[in-house]
mmCIF file of C-alpha atoms in Angstrom:
data_model
loop_
_atom_site.group_PDB
_atom_site.id
_atom_site.type_symbol
_atom_site.label_atom_id
_atom_site.label_comp_id
_atom_site.label_asym_id
_atom_site.label_seq_id
_atom_site.Cartn_x
_atom_site.Cartn_y
_atom_site.Cartn_z
ATOM 1 C CA MET A 832 23.728 -47.120 -12.955
ATOM 2 C CA SER A 833 20.213 -48.355 -11.888
ATOM 3 C CA ARG A 834 17.676 -46.558 -10.520
ATOM 4 C CA THR A 835 14.932 -47.483 -8.244
ATOM 5 C CA VAL A 836 11.145 -46.626 -8.941
ATOM 6 C CA ALA A 837 10.869 -44.256 -6.378
ATOM 7 C CA GLU A 838 13.993 -42.431 -7.696
ATOM 8 C CA SER A 839 13.386 -42.273 -11.337
ATOM 9 C CA THR A 840 9.910 -41.395 -10.255
ATOM 10 C CA GLU A 841 11.301 -38.436 -8.369
ATOM 11 C CA LEU A 842 13.517 -37.192 -11.484
ATOM 12 C CA MET A 843 10.321 -37.364 -13.929
ATOM 13 C CA GLU A 844 8.530 -34.738 -11.400
ATOM 14 C CA GLN A 845 11.686 -32.785 -11.578
ATOM 15 C CA GLU A 846 12.732 -32.431 -14.854
ATOM 16 C CA THR A 847 8.690 -30.885 -16.105
ATOM 17 C CA HIS A 848 10.024 -27.514 -13.966
ATOM 18 C CA LEU A 849 13.587 -27.818 -15.852
ATOM 19 C CA THR A 850 11.525 -28.152 -19.504
ATOM 20 C CA GLU A 851 9.627 -24.888 -18.477
ATOM 21 C CA SER A 852 13.268 -23.029 -18.265
ATOM 22 C CA GLN A 853 15.196 -21.599 -21.529
ATOM 23 C CA PRO A 854 17.362 -24.119 -22.428
ATOM 24 C CA ALA A 855 21.394 -23.509 -21.793
ATOM 25 C CA SER A 856 24.063 -24.379 -23.538
ATOM 26 C CA PRO A 857 26.028 -27.538 -22.401
ATOM 27 C CA GLY A 858 28.180 -26.925 -19.267
ATOM 28 C CA THR A 859 26.730 -23.589 -18.815
ATOM 29 C CA LEU A 860 24.637 -24.464 -15.784
ATOM 30 C CA ARG A 861 26.079 -25.278 -12.404
ATOM 31 C CA PRO A 862 22.495 -26.113 -10.510
ATOM 32 C CA GLY A 863 21.806 -26.717 -7.085
ATOM 33 C CA GLY A 864 18.797 -28.976 -5.757
ATOM 34 C CA ARG A 865 16.692 -30.898 -8.094
ATOM 35 C CA THR A 866 18.164 -29.126 -11.184
ATOM 36 C CA ALA A 867 21.389 -30.620 -9.849
ATOM 37 C CA LYS A 868 20.394 -34.119 -9.210
ATOM 38 C CA VAL A 869 19.067 -34.477 -12.814
ATOM 39 C CA ARG A 870 22.364 -33.286 -13.754
ATOM 40 C CA ARG A 871 24.443 -35.712 -12.019
ATOM 41 C CA ALA A 872 21.861 -38.733 -12.935
ATOM 42 C CA VAL A 873 22.303 -37.664 -16.676
ATOM 43 C CA LEU A 874 26.149 -37.888 -16.173
ATOM 44 C CA ASP A 875 26.266 -40.545 -14.383
ATOM 45 C CA ALA A 876 23.954 -42.520 -17.444
ATOM 46 C CA THR A 877 26.441 -41.023 -19.895
ATOM 47 C CA GLN A 878 29.171 -41.991 -18.052
ATOM 48 C CA ASP A 879 27.766 -45.625 -18.004
ATOM 49 C CA ALA A 880 27.319 -45.484 -21.467
ATOM 50 C CA LEU A 881 30.229 -44.006 -23.087
ATOM 51 C CA ALA A 882 32.604 -46.680 -20.229
ATOM 52 C CA ASP A 883 30.115 -49.848 -21.842
ATOM 53 C CA THR A 884 29.801 -49.026 -25.750
ATOM 54 C CA GLY A 885 31.669 -45.717 -26.894
ATOM 55 C CA PHE A 886 30.481 -42.464 -28.534
ATOM 56 C CA HIS A 887 29.103 -43.741 -31.137
ATOM 57 C CA ALA A 888 26.739 -45.603 -29.739
ATOM 58 C CA LEU A 889 25.619 -42.498 -27.082
ATOM 59 C CA ASN A 890 21.285 -42.797 -27.655
ATOM 60 C CA MET A 891 19.483 -39.629 -26.165
ATOM 61 C CA ASP A 892 16.520 -41.878 -25.308
ATOM 62 C CA ARG A 893 18.337 -44.548 -23.338
ATOM 63 C CA ILE A 894 20.566 -42.070 -21.294
ATOM 64 C CA ALA A 895 16.914 -40.359 -20.197
ATOM 65 C CA ALA A 896 15.815 -44.121 -19.811
ATOM 66 C CA THR A 897 18.557 -45.131 -17.829
ATOM 67 C CA ALA A 898 18.520 -41.820 -15.819
ATOM 68 C CA GLY A 899 15.094 -42.023 -15.034
ATOM 69 C CA VAL A 900 14.600 -38.668 -16.813
ATOM 70 C CA GLY A 901 12.115 -37.387 -19.127
ATOM 71 C CA LYS A 902 13.474 -37.427 -22.538
ATOM 72 C CA THR A 903 12.313 -33.958 -23.005
ATOM 73 C CA THR A 904 14.643 -32.613 -20.581
ATOM 74 C CA VAL A 905 17.912 -33.849 -22.042
ATOM 75 C CA TYR A 906 17.314 -32.985 -25.432
ATOM 76 C CA ARG A 907 16.364 -29.577 -24.425
ATOM 77 C CA ARG A 908 19.110 -29.130 -21.394
ATOM 78 C CA TRP A 909 22.200 -30.872 -24.026
ATOM 79 C CA GLY A 910 20.719 -31.208 -27.449
ATOM 80 C CA SER A 911 22.666 -33.610 -28.727
ATOM 81 C CA PRO A 912 25.267 -36.516 -27.561
ATOM 82 C CA VAL A 913 28.456 -34.288 -28.009
ATOM 83 C CA GLY A 914 26.150 -31.502 -25.826
ATOM 84 C CA LEU A 915 25.951 -34.441 -22.866
ATOM 85 C CA VAL A 916 30.076 -35.169 -23.847
ATOM 86 C CA THR A 917 31.162 -31.649 -23.336
ATOM 87 C CA ASP A 918 28.897 -31.355 -19.783
ATOM 88 C CA LEU A 919 30.402 -34.849 -19.017
ATOM 89 C CA LEU A 920 33.974 -33.170 -19.280
ATOM 90 C CA HIS A 921 33.290 -30.135 -17.558
ATOM 91 C CA ASP A 922 31.900 -32.162 -15.427
ATOM 92 C CA MET A 923 35.139 -34.564 -14.852
ATOM 93 C CA ALA A 924 37.029 -31.237 -14.434
ATOM 94 C CA GLU A 925 35.166 -30.041 -11.729
ATOM 95 C CA GLN A 926 35.933 -33.436 -9.663
ATOM 96 C CA SER A 927 39.348 -34.399 -9.935
ATOM 97 C CA LEU A 928 41.610 -33.851 -7.666
ATOM 98 C CA PRO A 929 43.396 -31.078 -6.686
ATOM 99 C CA ALA A 930 47.216 -30.860 -6.875
ATOM 100 C CA SER A 931 49.881 -32.081 -4.112
ATOM 101 C CA ASP A 932 51.974 -30.335 -1.616
ATOM 102 C CA THR A 933 54.398 -32.728 -1.102
ATOM 103 C CA GLY A 934 57.658 -30.319 -0.477
ATOM 104 C CA SER A 935 59.317 -31.114 -3.882
ATOM 105 C CA LEU A 936 59.179 -30.624 -7.548
ATOM 106 C CA ALA A 937 59.569 -34.059 -8.128
ATOM 107 C CA GLY A 938 57.134 -35.706 -5.871
ATOM 108 C CA ASP A 939 54.105 -33.137 -6.938
ATOM 109 C CA LEU A 940 55.126 -34.108 -10.805
ATOM 110 C CA ARG A 941 54.904 -37.916 -9.310
ATOM 111 C CA THR A 942 51.878 -37.251 -7.664
ATOM 112 C CA ASN A 943 50.879 -35.986 -11.193
ATOM 113 C CA ALA A 944 52.246 -38.852 -13.798
ATOM 114 C CA GLU A 945 50.505 -41.759 -10.471
ATOM 115 C CA LEU A 946 47.187 -39.636 -11.279
ATOM 116 C CA VAL A 947 47.337 -39.544 -14.766
ATOM 117 C CA ARG A 948 49.322 -43.282 -15.165
ATOM 118 C CA ALA A 949 45.919 -44.293 -12.632
ATOM 119 C CA THR A 950 42.554 -42.585 -14.248
ATOM 120 C CA LEU A 951 44.464 -44.265 -17.745
ATOM 121 C CA THR A 952 44.732 -47.984 -16.725
ATOM 122 C CA ASP A 953 41.308 -48.185 -14.432
ATOM 123 C CA ALA A 954 39.538 -50.000 -16.530
ATOM 124 C CA ARG A 955 36.286 -48.161 -16.226
ATOM 125 C CA MET A 956 37.953 -44.360 -16.912
ATOM 126 C CA GLY A 957 39.846 -45.863 -19.213
ATOM 127 C CA ALA A 958 37.156 -46.973 -21.260
ATOM 128 C CA VAL A 959 35.437 -43.146 -20.705
ATOM 129 C CA PHE A 960 38.863 -41.966 -21.795
ATOM 130 C CA ARG A 961 38.987 -43.701 -24.832
ATOM 131 C CA ALA A 962 35.603 -42.815 -25.885
ATOM 132 C CA VAL A 963 35.755 -39.058 -25.742
ATOM 133 C CA ILE A 964 39.240 -39.063 -27.401
ATOM 134 C CA ALA A 965 37.740 -40.924 -30.017
ATOM 135 C CA ALA A 966 34.503 -38.424 -29.955
ATOM 136 C CA ALA A 967 37.068 -35.319 -30.270
ATOM 137 C CA ALA A 968 38.966 -36.818 -33.488
ATOM 138 C CA CYS A 969 35.555 -36.138 -35.019
ATOM 139 C CA ASP A 970 33.583 -33.598 -33.586
ATOM 140 C CA GLU A 971 35.228 -30.017 -32.586
ATOM 141 C CA ASP A 972 32.950 -29.224 -30.306
ATOM 142 C CA CYS A 973 34.171 -32.466 -28.773
ATOM 143 C CA ALA A 974 37.705 -31.278 -29.133
ATOM 144 C CA ARG A 975 37.266 -27.883 -27.903
ATOM 145 C CA ALA A 976 35.569 -29.554 -24.591
ATOM 146 C CA LEU A 977 38.216 -32.118 -24.319
ATOM 147 C CA ALA A 978 41.021 -28.725 -24.291
ATOM 148 C CA ASP A 979 39.403 -27.350 -22.298
ATOM 149 C CA PHE A 980 38.844 -30.088 -19.448
ATOM 150 C CA TYR A 981 43.252 -30.600 -20.060
ATOM 151 C CA ARG A 982 43.776 -26.647 -19.741
ATOM 152 C CA THR A 983 41.684 -26.431 -16.438
ATOM 153 C CA ARG A 984 43.957 -29.565 -15.321
ATOM 154 C CA LEU A 985 47.205 -28.168 -16.370
ATOM 155 C CA GLY A 986 46.147 -24.411 -14.756
ATOM 156 C CA GLU A 987 45.334 -26.232 -10.702
ATOM 157 C CA TRP A 988 48.912 -28.230 -11.170
ATOM 158 C CA ALA A 989 50.765 -25.302 -12.390
ATOM 159 C CA PRO A 990 51.509 -23.914 -9.174
ATOM 160 C CA VAL A 991 53.126 -26.914 -7.869
ATOM 161 C CA VAL A 992 56.167 -25.519 -11.074
ATOM 162 C CA ALA A 993 55.351 -22.203 -9.571
ATOM 163 C CA LYS A 994 56.423 -23.261 -6.060
ATOM 164 C CA GLY A 995 59.282 -25.251 -7.069
ATOM 165 C CA GLU A 996 60.483 -22.450 -8.941
ATOM 166 C CA ALA A 997 60.548 -20.497 -5.902
ATOM 167 C CA ARG A 998 62.778 -23.163 -4.155
ATOM 168 C CA GLY A 999 64.959 -23.021 -6.383
ATOM 169 C CA GLU A 1000 64.457 -26.276 -8.045
ATOM 170 C CA ILE A 1001 64.154 -25.435 -11.562
ATOM 171 C CA PRO A 1002 65.321 -22.395 -13.582
ATOM 172 C CA ALA A 1003 63.144 -19.047 -12.870
ATOM 173 C CA GLY A 1004 60.914 -18.258 -15.919
ATOM 174 C CA THR A 1005 59.792 -22.014 -16.638
ATOM 175 C CA ASP A 1006 56.457 -22.983 -18.451
ATOM 176 C CA PRO A 1007 54.121 -24.549 -15.516
ATOM 177 C CA THR A 1008 52.263 -25.825 -18.479
ATOM 178 C CA GLU A 1009 54.939 -27.045 -20.823
ATOM 179 C CA LEU A 1010 56.254 -29.348 -18.177
ATOM 180 C CA LEU A 1011 52.877 -30.553 -17.251
ATOM 181 C CA ARG A 1012 52.676 -31.662 -20.579
ATOM 182 C CA ALA A 1013 56.070 -33.452 -20.796
ATOM 183 C CA VAL A 1014 54.903 -35.186 -17.733
ATOM 184 C CA SER A 1015 51.723 -36.970 -19.215
ATOM 185 C CA ALA A 1016 52.786 -36.845 -22.370
ATOM 186 C CA PRO A 1017 54.195 -39.973 -22.918
ATOM 187 C CA LEU A 1018 51.703 -41.217 -20.938
ATOM 188 C CA TYR A 1019 49.005 -40.490 -23.255
ATOM 189 C CA TYR A 1020 50.593 -41.584 -26.597
ATOM 190 C CA ARG A 1021 51.219 -45.482 -24.950
ATOM 191 C CA PHE A 1022 47.689 -45.140 -24.151
ATOM 192 C CA ALA A 1023 45.938 -44.074 -27.281
ATOM 193 C CA VAL A 1024 48.364 -44.077 -30.384
ATOM 194 C CA THR A 1025 50.896 -47.834 -29.642
ATOM 195 C CA ARG A 1026 47.923 -48.614 -27.125
ATOM 196 C CA GLU A 1027 51.000 -49.913 -24.671
ATOM 197 C CA GLU A 1028 50.979 -50.906 -20.922
ATOM 198 C CA VAL A 1029 50.965 -47.658 -18.536
ATOM 199 C CA THR A 1030 53.489 -48.942 -16.159
ATOM 200 C CA ALA A 1031 54.486 -47.185 -12.576
ATOM 201 C CA ASP A 1032 58.257 -47.231 -14.315
ATOM 202 C CA VAL A 1033 56.765 -45.960 -17.497
ATOM 203 C CA ALA A 1034 55.428 -42.815 -15.200
ATOM 204 C CA GLU A 1035 58.232 -42.326 -13.127
ATOM 205 C CA ARG A 1036 60.563 -42.096 -16.456
ATOM 206 C CA ALA A 1037 58.195 -39.629 -17.755
ATOM 207 C CA VAL A 1038 58.674 -37.597 -14.312
ATOM 208 C CA THR A 1039 63.168 -37.985 -14.571
ATOM 209 C CA ALA A 1040 62.902 -37.092 -18.566
ATOM 210 C CA ALA A 1041 60.249 -33.985 -17.736
ATOM 211 C CA LEU A 1042 62.241 -32.692 -14.301
ATOM 212 C CA ALA A 1043 65.770 -33.450 -16.162
ATOM 213 C CA ALA A 1044 64.713 -31.111 -19.421
ATOM 214 C CA ALA A 1045 63.410 -28.616 -17.130
ATOM 215 C CA ARG A 1046 66.172 -28.094 -15.137
ATOM 216 C CA ASP A 1047 68.450 -27.364 -18.144
ATOM 217 C CA GLY A 1048 66.452 -24.705 -19.251
ATOM 218 C CA VAL A 1049 64.654 -26.332 -21.991
ATOM 219 C CA PHE A 1050 60.800 -25.198 -20.211
ATOM 220 C CA ILE A 1051 62.033 -21.554 -20.027
ATOM 221 C CA ARG A 1052 59.109 -18.925 -21.806
ATOM 222 C CA ALA A 1053 61.069 -17.259 -24.843
#
């Protein structure tokens, strides 16, 4: 993501303030002001690089140059490409759209499935997720960060299942996480394993199957 000379100069000046502070674990800071601008620039550059060249080509010096930030800041704040990906995943979880409230569990699950499908089939975000999944397959820290990302998203959508239970649409004691996983799992399988097209029909079948299983009590907690 290109930046003007003025923007790059401003961020280079801001990084001197950051290097004076103690380094933090990636993703542990929730900065504001100038620190937030630096973080935003670096994470945007990281996402661009993942989409364009994948995880294994992620280079800290190039990220710093693209973001217009001193490389000292990037190394002190994030430490490694893994640190960049970890913080990016935290940021993506924070920026994700909130759960829907359509008035029915079926409607909410369809919205969830369509959100996943739209993300995976988007040219840019699909490439980012492929890169992150590849990173998680070979690095334990990335794997934990990816698991945290999905744990956060599942937690944000869990209330739609509780509401459906309260309305009598599914049996009492249904595990929200297991039901939501059943909706998205077929989409991720096609995306990451078989590399088949993730169509709207695929998303609809996933919702139908997951909801039928829930109504039959498949996801009731033991």
